[in-house]
Amino acid sequence: MPLIGTPAGLVAQVRFNHSSARDTTQIPSFDKYKSGSGDASNRAFSYFMVGTTGALSFLGAKTTVADFLANMSASADVLALAKVEVDLSTIPEGRNVTIKWRGKPVFIRHRTADEIEEANSVNIKDLRDPQTDAERASKPEWLVMLGVCTHLGCVPIGEAGDYGGWYCPCHGSHYDISGRIRKGPAPLNLEIPVHSFEEGNKLVIG
Ligand code: FES
């Protein structure tokens, strides 16, 4: 039956009361998931986790650094190149031999008795870089020097120059038979590398 005030032909809108339906705005309780041990133990656990993570990170970093350093250290073949062995019996008296050591030329001179005498006759007070021959050659017949001019690094020529030793053509430096600078712009004598004489007429450089 149409209601009063309702246009004819329309059925009255029926509204339902939702008060009986379940309230979806209720927040569920999570109390049963809460730790019963309180705040202090939670904090201790957090500290433990942070500390453990830190310690593990430190160990990881330490291992990484150790691996890196192990990779950076010289390998056996590089170490082998650090020293060079020369058989001196193959170098005749009065001859020069040039070998390569650590990428640089090394001059080895088998000096004659006259050359040794000449080297010792020089008054070292007259030298720009005063050094006796004995300070440069522990075995007088063998002179071992870096073949690098002390001016700007050219490679001097052997058996040349005004002093019968080595001559650097780059800017005209003259070295004597002991490799000492005698004339020209070079400030120092040719450098003597670390070397030793071993059994069996062997020279070890490095
Ligand atoms: S580099 Fe030898 S004289 Fe200049």
Short mmCIF file of C-alpha atoms in Angstrom, two decimals, residues 91-182:
data_model
loop_
_atom_site.label_atom_id
_atom_site.label_comp_id
_atom_site.label_asym_id
_atom_site.label_seq_id
_atom_site.Cartn_x
_atom_site.Cartn_y
_atom_site.Cartn_z
CA ILE A 91 133.00 -10.37 -19.08
CA PRO A 92 136.58 -9.94 -20.30
CA GLU A 93 138.94 -7.40 -18.73
CA GLY A 94 138.64 -3.92 -20.18
CA ARG A 95 135.03 -4.43 -21.30
CA ASN A 96 131.69 -2.95 -20.36
CA VAL A 97 128.47 -4.88 -20.12
CA THR A 98 125.06 -3.31 -19.68
CA ILE A 99 122.24 -5.28 -18.11
CA LYS A 100 118.69 -4.32 -17.21
CA TRP A 101 117.65 -4.31 -13.58
CA ARG A 102 114.28 -3.05 -12.34
CA GLY A 103 113.78 -1.36 -15.69
CA LYS A 104 117.04 0.57 -15.51
CA PRO A 105 120.39 -0.02 -17.22
CA VAL A 106 123.25 -1.14 -15.01
CA PHE A 107 126.83 -0.74 -16.22
CA ILE A 108 129.34 -3.41 -15.23
CA ARG A 109 132.94 -2.58 -16.03
CA HIS A 110 135.74 -5.12 -15.72
CA ARG A 111 138.51 -2.64 -15.07
CA THR A 112 142.16 -3.08 -15.95
CA ALA A 113 144.99 -2.48 -13.48
CA ASP A 114 145.76 0.83 -15.24
CA GLU A 115 142.18 2.00 -14.89
CA ILE A 116 142.13 1.14 -11.18
CA GLU A 117 145.35 3.07 -10.69
CA GLU A 118 143.98 6.05 -12.59
CA ALA A 119 140.79 5.99 -10.51
CA ASN A 120 142.85 6.02 -7.29
CA SER A 121 145.19 8.81 -8.41
CA VAL A 122 142.42 11.43 -8.40
CA ASN A 123 142.45 13.97 -5.57
CA ILE A 124 138.91 13.73 -4.27
CA LYS A 125 139.04 17.31 -2.98
CA ASP A 126 138.81 18.40 -6.61
CA LEU A 127 135.63 16.44 -7.19
CA ARG A 128 132.12 17.88 -7.31
CA ASP A 129 130.78 14.80 -5.50
CA PRO A 130 133.82 13.65 -3.46
CA GLN A 131 134.12 9.87 -3.24
CA THR A 132 137.15 7.61 -3.22
CA ASP A 133 137.30 4.79 -5.73
CA ALA A 134 137.26 2.27 -2.86
CA GLU A 135 133.93 3.69 -1.66
CA ARG A 136 132.47 2.99 -5.09
CA ALA A 137 134.03 -0.35 -5.95
CA SER A 138 134.40 -2.91 -3.15
CA LYS A 139 136.27 -5.17 -5.58
CA PRO A 140 138.49 -2.75 -7.54
CA GLU A 141 138.37 -4.71 -10.80
CA TRP A 142 134.57 -4.56 -10.88
CA LEU A 143 132.69 -1.28 -11.14
CA VAL A 144 128.90 -1.63 -10.96
CA MET A 145 126.78 1.50 -11.50
CA LEU A 146 123.31 2.59 -12.58
CA GLY A 147 123.56 3.78 -16.18
CA VAL A 148 121.44 6.84 -15.52
CA CYS A 149 122.93 10.32 -15.81
CA THR A 150 122.42 12.25 -12.59
CA HIS A 151 121.55 15.39 -14.51
CA LEU A 152 118.25 14.55 -16.22
CA GLY A 153 118.37 10.79 -16.55
CA CYS A 154 119.84 10.06 -20.00
CA VAL A 155 121.91 6.91 -20.49
CA PRO A 156 125.62 7.82 -20.79
CA ILE A 157 127.90 6.23 -23.40
CA GLY A 158 130.78 4.01 -22.22
CA GLU A 159 134.46 4.48 -23.04
CA ALA A 160 133.83 8.07 -24.00
CA GLY A 161 134.31 11.61 -22.70
CA ASP A 162 137.30 13.61 -21.54
CA TYR A 163 138.05 11.32 -18.61
CA GLY A 164 137.97 7.94 -20.32
CA GLY A 165 134.88 6.81 -18.49
CA TRP A 166 131.33 7.65 -19.57
CA TYR A 167 129.90 10.56 -21.45
CA CYS A 168 126.32 11.78 -21.47
CA PRO A 169 125.58 13.39 -24.84
CA CYS A 170 122.29 14.98 -23.72
CA HIS A 171 123.95 18.01 -22.12
CA GLY A 172 127.61 17.03 -22.04
CA SER A 173 128.40 15.43 -18.68
CA HIS A 174 131.73 13.62 -18.38
CA TYR A 175 132.28 10.81 -15.85
CA ASP A 176 135.65 9.27 -15.04
CA ILE A 177 136.65 5.61 -14.90
CA SER A 178 135.13 5.40 -11.43
CA GLY A 179 131.83 6.89 -12.68
CA ARG A 180 132.44 10.18 -10.83
CA ILE A 181 131.21 13.41 -12.37
CA ARG A 182 134.13 15.51 -13.61
#
